[in-house]
Amino acid sequence: MAECILEVKDLTKRFRGRDKKGREDTEEQAAVDGVSFSIEKGECLGLIGESGSGKSTTAYMAAGLLKPDRGECLFHGRHMQMVFQDPMKAMNPRKKVIDSISEGLLYHRNGLSRAQIREKALEAMDMVQIDRSFAERYSRELSGGECQRATIARAILIRPELLICDEVTSALDVSVQAQIIRLLDSLKKRLRLSYLFISHDIALVSSICDRVAVMYRGKIVEIGRTKDVIADPQNEYTRCLIDSILTL
Amino acid sequence: MSGGKNMNRTKKRAVVLLVMLSMVLVPTMAGRFLAPNDPYQTNLSQALKGPSAVYPFGTDNLGRCILSRILEGAAASIFSALAVVAVVFTIGTLIGLTAGYAGGWIDQVLMKVTMVFQAFPSFILAVAVAGMLGPGLRNAMISLAVMYWTTYARLARSLVIQLKEEAYIKAAKMCGAKGRHIIFRHILPNMISPMMITAALDISNVTLSMAGLSFLGLGVQAPLAEWGLMISDGRPYLQTAPWCIFFPSLALFAVVVLFNLTGDCLRDAIDARGEGRADA
Amino acid sequence: MLEVKNITVAYGSDTVVKDVSFAVKPGEVIGIVGESGSGKSTVLKSILGLLDSRGKVLGGEILLNGENLLGFTSGRMRQIRGKEIAMVFQHPELSLDPVWPVGRSFYESIRVHREITKKEAAVQGRKLLEALELGEPDKILSSYPFELSGGMCQRAAIAIAMANRPGILLADEPTSALDVTVQKQVIETMMQMRKEFSASILIVSHNIGVIAKMADFVGVMRRGQMVEWGTKEEVLYSPEHDYTKALIRAVPKMGGELPAAAEEVGHG
């Protein structure tokens, strides 16, 4: 077996929820309930589920943005980064694009000067194919696709080994989505990235992911090679999900 | 785009207001040099005289030039209000920021304290504090600060709590940002505009409250010139010498309206900028 | 029965719909696909006269059974809305009144157009929900929107839209806020409704899969213009226009291949 970049063991997170009438629940609900998986180096693992399945909560815990109640995440690399759903909200509206992209190197500079950081940020912009002229603009002046490219540039600036993508294309048009997916795929090869790719769109996941995990009500109900899961789903929910897909 | 047109109109309004504001503020800042007469020079033979060439706004019961006293009093009325707003803005922002960012018991304690202050009718609280501290401009300012800081603390806290959940804050954390980076780089710059709007709209409120305290005898003390005090002093002569009340009231009115309009304009400008997103 | 002829719509000085024409015949499902900013929702809003204050139809005709809706007074339009043409929106929780149980919304939407008692409305509501196979009709009618799931809410909204038996149902991204498994149910409800009441449906969506599943005729919109129009087979399976081709290539398919990103497509 190849080397793992991320190992997630028995991850559990409970939220004090509210029931449908808005009363505070006395019982805590498990948003994520005993989730385990691992991602190999250079692999893209898809995490599929519908709203409320706990996939984003899992992503936040894997990224270290949320403390799990139980379980652990072992990261065997130096850096991991995350790209978010709504690119407009993932950029500080009061900062220029170049400043947002530079942020990755701002806090641990490794002795780089401002000019060097700027140059690296511009190179990252080249890698995600946004024109350098956007550097001095603000995020609101960019289209959704351009903005998402900028957030990807920020994420790859410190050359992470793992990139967590949380519904990165669901706020975008299909044609823009296709561009972003192609970009992520080319970056994967170029920078030898591993991905944790969260999405509700099983067709999209099938196009980019090597393996896929299906989440339902806080649990992983099925995990396996994408081709196998799609061709021969073992779990009833997975089957239902695949049946619901509308493609051409 | 029509958004751009709105922006231009807002800009024009802003320029007009700034010109008007400077027309009011510059003379008052240079008040004592522009005053035609000595604001403290009493002259009983000239008491309660109507507007004339020598005394453009007339004289009060002690024969002092009302125009000169209005110009002299502007400092106490306007600049004390500006100072109070600056102080409550800073204190309130600090407290709200701490409460909102730290959360947990710190938040609980700070917000309970805020609620205690808000439990009193605000002007009554100011009057009570001023009464305890004794009259005088400085004490009046302190009591107004006690009255006004809660708004800022609560606004700052709610803004921080809202901003804390933004995706760009999460992205910053992924980049290794520490608390101070997040606060100074992301949270403060994004909360400052709504706070500024509130502050701009509050300048007129504080000006009025200050005049109110002086009117009640709790603010600036005679013989110092202050608009509220002048209005109060002019009360017995409302029928015989209405200019004693009219001109200080007019000055107060003009300043309050101007600051209010400026605040509105500032809010429009900031809102318009928020709307001008590319995806709209 | 509904014919849109060469309409041009502008918001302020931006022309968002340019010279768009199509026709909806009885019992047909017409699908309009397009990306954000293509003007597809604006077309729907102009049919019902629901454009916001800055929007204005600059030219063309919208004919309902031969009469031009654009010439109608707002009072006349109110009679058309709900009675002749009904609409469902993307967010069902926004189209149902949150302080009313579903049954009350149902009753109110009938009462706008004709006299009816609450009892009769309840009976009709139950029948309609039964016809649409929505599980426990009485429970749904007595529930408030927030007590129902998003999908159930949307299906109830569709039932309410059909309360006055309109000939045409306009649907603006009716499944876009829903999960895929729920999306399937909502589509089934709409198709069932067409079968039961032989109503026409005009559905607008960015989701080509939804359109492919439902529509008989498909229009593709881009930057305010209808770039391609034809039967579903023609447009989606042998498209002629480059934009349609690129759009279809960009849709992710099950089974491994990356969606094609033609540079020509994106304005991003």
JSON list of N, CA, C and O in Angstrom, two decimals, chain B residues 85-120:
[
{"chain": "B", "resi": 85, "resn": "VAL", "atom": "N", "xyz": [-17.99, 60.96, 21.05]},
{"chain": "B", "resi": 85, "resn": "VAL", "atom": "CA", "xyz": [-18.20, 59.89, 20.08]},
{"chain": "B", "resi": 85, "resn": "VAL", "atom": "C", "xyz": [-16.91, 59.12, 19.85]},
{"chain": "B", "resi": 85, "resn": "VAL", "atom": "O", "xyz": [-16.90, 57.88, 19.81]},
{"chain": "B", "resi": 86, "resn": "ALA", "atom": "N", "xyz": [-15.80, 59.85, 19.73]},
{"chain": "B", "resi": 86, "resn": "ALA", "atom": "CA", "xyz": [-14.51, 59.17, 19.52]},
{"chain": "B", "resi": 86, "resn": "ALA", "atom": "C", "xyz": [-14.21, 58.23, 20.67]},
{"chain": "B", "resi": 86, "resn": "ALA", "atom": "O", "xyz": [-13.78, 57.09, 20.47]},
{"chain": "B", "resi": 87, "resn": "VAL", "atom": "N", "xyz": [-14.47, 58.68, 21.89]},
{"chain": "B", "resi": 87, "resn": "VAL", "atom": "CA", "xyz": [-14.18, 57.85, 23.07]},
{"chain": "B", "resi": 87, "resn": "VAL", "atom": "C", "xyz": [-15.08, 56.63, 23.11]},
{"chain": "B", "resi": 87, "resn": "VAL", "atom": "O", "xyz": [-14.61, 55.50, 23.27]},
{"chain": "B", "resi": 88, "resn": "VAL", "atom": "N", "xyz": [-16.41, 56.82, 22.95]},
{"chain": "B", "resi": 88, "resn": "VAL", "atom": "CA", "xyz": [-17.31, 55.66, 23.05]},
{"chain": "B", "resi": 88, "resn": "VAL", "atom": "C", "xyz": [-17.09, 54.70, 21.89]},
{"chain": "B", "resi": 88, "resn": "VAL", "atom": "O", "xyz": [-17.19, 53.49, 22.04]},
{"chain": "B", "resi": 89, "resn": "PHE", "atom": "N", "xyz": [-16.72, 55.25, 20.74]},
{"chain": "B", "resi": 89, "resn": "PHE", "atom": "CA", "xyz": [-16.42, 54.41, 19.58]},
{"chain": "B", "resi": 89, "resn": "PHE", "atom": "C", "xyz": [-15.27, 53.46, 19.92]},
{"chain": "B", "resi": 89, "resn": "PHE", "atom": "O", "xyz": [-15.35, 52.25, 19.73]},
{"chain": "B", "resi": 90, "resn": "THR", "atom": "N", "xyz": [-14.21, 54.04, 20.49]},
{"chain": "B", "resi": 90, "resn": "THR", "atom": "CA", "xyz": [-13.03, 53.22, 20.81]},
{"chain": "B", "resi": 90, "resn": "THR", "atom": "C", "xyz": [-13.33, 52.22, 21.91]},
{"chain": "B", "resi": 90, "resn": "THR", "atom": "O", "xyz": [-13.06, 51.02, 21.76]},
{"chain": "B", "resi": 91, "resn": "ILE", "atom": "N", "xyz": [-13.91, 52.71, 23.00]},
{"chain": "B", "resi": 91, "resn": "ILE", "atom": "CA", "xyz": [-14.18, 51.81, 24.13]},
{"chain": "B", "resi": 91, "resn": "ILE", "atom": "C", "xyz": [-15.18, 50.72, 23.72]},
{"chain": "B", "resi": 91, "resn": "ILE", "atom": "O", "xyz": [-14.95, 49.53, 23.97]},
{"chain": "B", "resi": 92, "resn": "GLY", "atom": "N", "xyz": [-16.26, 51.14, 23.08]},
{"chain": "B", "resi": 92, "resn": "GLY", "atom": "CA", "xyz": [-17.29, 50.18, 22.68]},
{"chain": "B", "resi": 92, "resn": "GLY", "atom": "C", "xyz": [-16.73, 49.13, 21.73]},
{"chain": "B", "resi": 92, "resn": "GLY", "atom": "O", "xyz": [-17.00, 47.93, 21.88]},
{"chain": "B", "resi": 93, "resn": "THR", "atom": "N", "xyz": [-15.94, 49.58, 20.74]},
{"chain": "B", "resi": 93, "resn": "THR", "atom": "CA", "xyz": [-15.37, 48.63, 19.79]},
{"chain": "B", "resi": 93, "resn": "THR", "atom": "C", "xyz": [-14.48, 47.62, 20.50]},
{"chain": "B", "resi": 93, "resn": "THR", "atom": "O", "xyz": [-14.55, 46.42, 20.25]},
{"chain": "B", "resi": 94, "resn": "LEU", "atom": "N", "xyz": [-13.64, 48.12, 21.42]},
{"chain": "B", "resi": 94, "resn": "LEU", "atom": "CA", "xyz": [-12.74, 47.23, 22.14]},
{"chain": "B", "resi": 94, "resn": "LEU", "atom": "C", "xyz": [-13.52, 46.19, 22.93]},
{"chain": "B", "resi": 94, "resn": "LEU", "atom": "O", "xyz": [-13.24, 44.98, 22.87]},
{"chain": "B", "resi": 95, "resn": "ILE", "atom": "N", "xyz": [-14.55, 46.66, 23.65]},
{"chain": "B", "resi": 95, "resn": "ILE", "atom": "CA", "xyz": [-15.32, 45.73, 24.49]},
{"chain": "B", "resi": 95, "resn": "ILE", "atom": "C", "xyz": [-16.08, 44.74, 23.62]},
{"chain": "B", "resi": 95, "resn": "ILE", "atom": "O", "xyz": [-16.05, 43.53, 23.86]},
{"chain": "B", "resi": 96, "resn": "GLY", "atom": "N", "xyz": [-16.72, 45.25, 22.56]},
{"chain": "B", "resi": 96, "resn": "GLY", "atom": "CA", "xyz": [-17.50, 44.37, 21.68]},
{"chain": "B", "resi": 96, "resn": "GLY", "atom": "C", "xyz": [-16.61, 43.36, 20.98]},
{"chain": "B", "resi": 96, "resn": "GLY", "atom": "O", "xyz": [-16.95, 42.19, 20.84]},
{"chain": "B", "resi": 97, "resn": "LEU", "atom": "N", "xyz": [-15.45, 43.83, 20.56]},
{"chain": "B", "resi": 97, "resn": "LEU", "atom": "CA", "xyz": [-14.50, 42.95, 19.87]},
{"chain": "B", "resi": 97, "resn": "LEU", "atom": "C", "xyz": [-14.04, 41.83, 20.80]},
{"chain": "B", "resi": 97, "resn": "LEU", "atom": "O", "xyz": [-14.02, 40.66, 20.42]},
{"chain": "B", "resi": 98, "resn": "THR", "atom": "N", "xyz": [-13.70, 42.22, 22.02]},
{"chain": "B", "resi": 98, "resn": "THR", "atom": "CA", "xyz": [-13.25, 41.21, 22.99]},
{"chain": "B", "resi": 98, "resn": "THR", "atom": "C", "xyz": [-14.36, 40.20, 23.24]},
{"chain": "B", "resi": 98, "resn": "THR", "atom": "O", "xyz": [-14.13, 38.99, 23.19]},
{"chain": "B", "resi": 99, "resn": "ALA", "atom": "N", "xyz": [-15.56, 40.71, 23.51]},
{"chain": "B", "resi": 99, "resn": "ALA", "atom": "CA", "xyz": [-16.68, 39.81, 23.82]},
{"chain": "B", "resi": 99, "resn": "ALA", "atom": "C", "xyz": [-16.98, 38.89, 22.64]},
{"chain": "B", "resi": 99, "resn": "ALA", "atom": "O", "xyz": [-17.08, 37.68, 22.80]},
{"chain": "B", "resi": 100, "resn": "GLY", "atom": "N", "xyz": [-17.08, 39.47, 21.46]},
{"chain": "B", "resi": 100, "resn": "GLY", "atom": "CA", "xyz": [-17.46, 38.68, 20.29]},
{"chain": "B", "resi": 100, "resn": "GLY", "atom": "C", "xyz": [-16.39, 37.69, 19.88]},
{"chain": "B", "resi": 100, "resn": "GLY", "atom": "O", "xyz": [-16.69, 36.56, 19.52]},
{"chain": "B", "resi": 101, "resn": "TYR", "atom": "N", "xyz": [-15.13, 38.10, 19.96]},
{"chain": "B", "resi": 101, "resn": "TYR", "atom": "CA", "xyz": [-14.07, 37.21, 19.48]},
{"chain": "B", "resi": 101, "resn": "TYR", "atom": "C", "xyz": [-13.77, 36.12, 20.49]},
{"chain": "B", "resi": 101, "resn": "TYR", "atom": "O", "xyz": [-13.61, 34.96, 20.13]},
{"chain": "B", "resi": 102, "resn": "ALA", "atom": "N", "xyz": [-13.73, 36.51, 21.78]},
{"chain": "B", "resi": 102, "resn": "ALA", "atom": "CA", "xyz": [-13.39, 35.52, 22.80]},
{"chain": "B", "resi": 102, "resn": "ALA", "atom": "C", "xyz": [-14.54, 34.55, 23.02]},
{"chain": "B", "resi": 102, "resn": "ALA", "atom": "O", "xyz": [-14.34, 33.35, 23.18]},
{"chain": "B", "resi": 103, "resn": "GLY", "atom": "N", "xyz": [-15.76, 35.07, 23.04]},
{"chain": "B", "resi": 103, "resn": "GLY", "atom": "CA", "xyz": [-16.91, 34.21, 23.29]},
{"chain": "B", "resi": 103, "resn": "GLY", "atom": "C", "xyz": [-16.87, 33.67, 24.73]},
{"chain": "B", "resi": 103, "resn": "GLY", "atom": "O", "xyz": [-16.12, 34.16, 25.58]},
{"chain": "B", "resi": 104, "resn": "GLY", "atom": "N", "xyz": [-17.67, 32.66, 24.99]},
{"chain": "B", "resi": 104, "resn": "GLY", "atom": "CA", "xyz": [-17.64, 31.98, 26.29]},
{"chain": "B", "resi": 104, "resn": "GLY", "atom": "C", "xyz": [-17.95, 32.89, 27.45]},
{"chain": "B", "resi": 104, "resn": "GLY", "atom": "O", "xyz": [-18.78, 33.80, 27.34]},
{"chain": "B", "resi": 105, "resn": "TRP", "atom": "N", "xyz": [-17.28, 32.68, 28.59]},
{"chain": "B", "resi": 105, "resn": "TRP", "atom": "CA", "xyz": [-17.65, 33.43, 29.80]},
{"chain": "B", "resi": 105, "resn": "TRP", "atom": "C", "xyz": [-17.26, 34.90, 29.68]},
{"chain": "B", "resi": 105, "resn": "TRP", "atom": "O", "xyz": [-17.91, 35.77, 30.26]},
{"chain": "B", "resi": 106, "resn": "ILE", "atom": "N", "xyz": [-16.20, 35.20, 28.95]},
{"chain": "B", "resi": 106, "resn": "ILE", "atom": "CA", "xyz": [-15.80, 36.62, 28.79]},
{"chain": "B", "resi": 106, "resn": "ILE", "atom": "C", "xyz": [-16.95, 37.38, 28.13]},
{"chain": "B", "resi": 106, "resn": "ILE", "atom": "O", "xyz": [-17.34, 38.47, 28.56]},
{"chain": "B", "resi": 107, "resn": "ASP", "atom": "N", "xyz": [-17.49, 36.78, 27.08]},
{"chain": "B", "resi": 107, "resn": "ASP", "atom": "CA", "xyz": [-18.62, 37.36, 26.37]},
{"chain": "B", "resi": 107, "resn": "ASP", "atom": "C", "xyz": [-19.79, 37.55, 27.32]},
{"chain": "B", "resi": 107, "resn": "ASP", "atom": "O", "xyz": [-20.39, 38.63, 27.40]},
{"chain": "B", "resi": 108, "resn": "GLN", "atom": "N", "xyz": [-20.11, 36.49, 28.07]},
{"chain": "B", "resi": 108, "resn": "GLN", "atom": "CA", "xyz": [-21.24, 36.53, 29.00]},
{"chain": "B", "resi": 108, "resn": "GLN", "atom": "C", "xyz": [-21.10, 37.71, 29.97]},
{"chain": "B", "resi": 108, "resn": "GLN", "atom": "O", "xyz": [-22.02, 38.52, 30.13]},
{"chain": "B", "resi": 109, "resn": "VAL", "atom": "N", "xyz": [-19.91, 37.81, 30.60]},
{"chain": "B", "resi": 109, "resn": "VAL", "atom": "CA", "xyz": [-19.70, 38.85, 31.61]},
{"chain": "B", "resi": 109, "resn": "VAL", "atom": "C", "xyz": [-19.83, 40.24, 30.98]},
{"chain": "B", "resi": 109, "resn": "VAL", "atom": "O", "xyz": [-20.57, 41.09, 31.45]},
{"chain": "B", "resi": 110, "resn": "LEU", "atom": "N", "xyz": [-19.11, 40.44, 29.85]},
{"chain": "B", "resi": 110, "resn": "LEU", "atom": "CA", "xyz": [-19.12, 41.77, 29.24]},
{"chain": "B", "resi": 110, "resn": "LEU", "atom": "C", "xyz": [-20.53, 42.16, 28.79]},
{"chain": "B", "resi": 110, "resn": "LEU", "atom": "O", "xyz": [-20.94, 43.31, 28.95]},
{"chain": "B", "resi": 111, "resn": "MET", "atom": "N", "xyz": [-21.28, 41.21, 28.26]},
{"chain": "B", "resi": 111, "resn": "MET", "atom": "CA", "xyz": [-22.62, 41.54, 27.77]},
{"chain": "B", "resi": 111, "resn": "MET", "atom": "C", "xyz": [-23.58, 41.78, 28.92]},
{"chain": "B", "resi": 111, "resn": "MET", "atom": "O", "xyz": [-24.48, 42.61, 28.82]},
{"chain": "B", "resi": 112, "resn": "LYS", "atom": "N", "xyz": [-23.40, 41.06, 30.03]},
{"chain": "B", "resi": 112, "resn": "LYS", "atom": "CA", "xyz": [-24.25, 41.32, 31.20]},
{"chain": "B", "resi": 112, "resn": "LYS", "atom": "C", "xyz": [-24.01, 42.74, 31.71]},
{"chain": "B", "resi": 112, "resn": "LYS", "atom": "O", "xyz": [-24.95, 43.47, 32.04]},
{"chain": "B", "resi": 113, "resn": "VAL", "atom": "N", "xyz": [-22.74, 43.15, 31.75]},
{"chain": "B", "resi": 113, "resn": "VAL", "atom": "CA", "xyz": [-22.42, 44.51, 32.18]},
{"chain": "B", "resi": 113, "resn": "VAL", "atom": "C", "xyz": [-23.09, 45.51, 31.25]},
{"chain": "B", "resi": 113, "resn": "VAL", "atom": "O", "xyz": [-23.73, 46.48, 31.67]},
{"chain": "B", "resi": 114, "resn": "THR", "atom": "N", "xyz": [-22.98, 45.26, 29.95]},
{"chain": "B", "resi": 114, "resn": "THR", "atom": "CA", "xyz": [-23.61, 46.14, 28.97]},
{"chain": "B", "resi": 114, "resn": "THR", "atom": "C", "xyz": [-25.11, 46.23, 29.22]},
{"chain": "B", "resi": 114, "resn": "THR", "atom": "O", "xyz": [-25.70, 47.32, 29.17]},
{"chain": "B", "resi": 115, "resn": "MET", "atom": "N", "xyz": [-25.71, 45.09, 29.50]},
{"chain": "B", "resi": 115, "resn": "MET", "atom": "CA", "xyz": [-27.15, 45.08, 29.71]},
{"chain": "B", "resi": 115, "resn": "MET", "atom": "C", "xyz": [-27.55, 45.88, 30.94]},
{"chain": "B", "resi": 115, "resn": "MET", "atom": "O", "xyz": [-28.59, 46.53, 30.95]},
{"chain": "B", "resi": 116, "resn": "VAL", "atom": "N", "xyz": [-26.71, 45.83, 31.99]},
{"chain": "B", "resi": 116, "resn": "VAL", "atom": "CA", "xyz": [-27.00, 46.62, 33.19]},
{"chain": "B", "resi": 116, "resn": "VAL", "atom": "C", "xyz": [-27.09, 48.10, 32.81]},
{"chain": "B", "resi": 116, "resn": "VAL", "atom": "O", "xyz": [-28.00, 48.81, 33.21]},
{"chain": "B", "resi": 117, "resn": "PHE", "atom": "N", "xyz": [-26.11, 48.54, 31.99]},
{"chain": "B", "resi": 117, "resn": "PHE", "atom": "CA", "xyz": [-26.12, 49.95, 31.59]},
{"chain": "B", "resi": 117, "resn": "PHE", "atom": "C", "xyz": [-27.34, 50.27, 30.74]},
{"chain": "B", "resi": 117, "resn": "PHE", "atom": "O", "xyz": [-27.90, 51.35, 30.81]},
{"chain": "B", "resi": 118, "resn": "GLN", "atom": "N", "xyz": [-27.74, 49.30, 29.93]},
{"chain": "B", "resi": 118, "resn": "GLN", "atom": "CA", "xyz": [-28.87, 49.56, 29.04]},
{"chain": "B", "resi": 118, "resn": "GLN", "atom": "C", "xyz": [-30.20, 49.45, 29.76]},
{"chain": "B", "resi": 118, "resn": "GLN", "atom": "O", "xyz": [-31.24, 49.85, 29.21]},
{"chain": "B", "resi": 119, "resn": "ALA", "atom": "N", "xyz": [-30.19, 48.92, 30.98]},
{"chain": "B", "resi": 119, "resn": "ALA", "atom": "CA", "xyz": [-31.45, 48.74, 31.69]},
{"chain": "B", "resi": 119, "resn": "ALA", "atom": "C", "xyz": [-32.05, 50.08, 32.10]},
{"chain": "B", "resi": 119, "resn": "ALA", "atom": "O", "xyz": [-33.25, 50.19, 32.35]},
{"chain": "B", "resi": 120, "resn": "PHE", "atom": "N", "xyz": [-31.21, 51.12, 32.21]},
{"chain": "B", "resi": 120, "resn": "PHE", "atom": "CA", "xyz": [-31.74, 52.44, 32.59]},
{"chain": "B", "resi": 120, "resn": "PHE", "atom": "C", "xyz": [-32.14, 53.22, 31.35]},
{"chain": "B", "resi": 120, "resn": "PHE", "atom": "O", "xyz": [-31.49, 53.09, 30.31]}
]
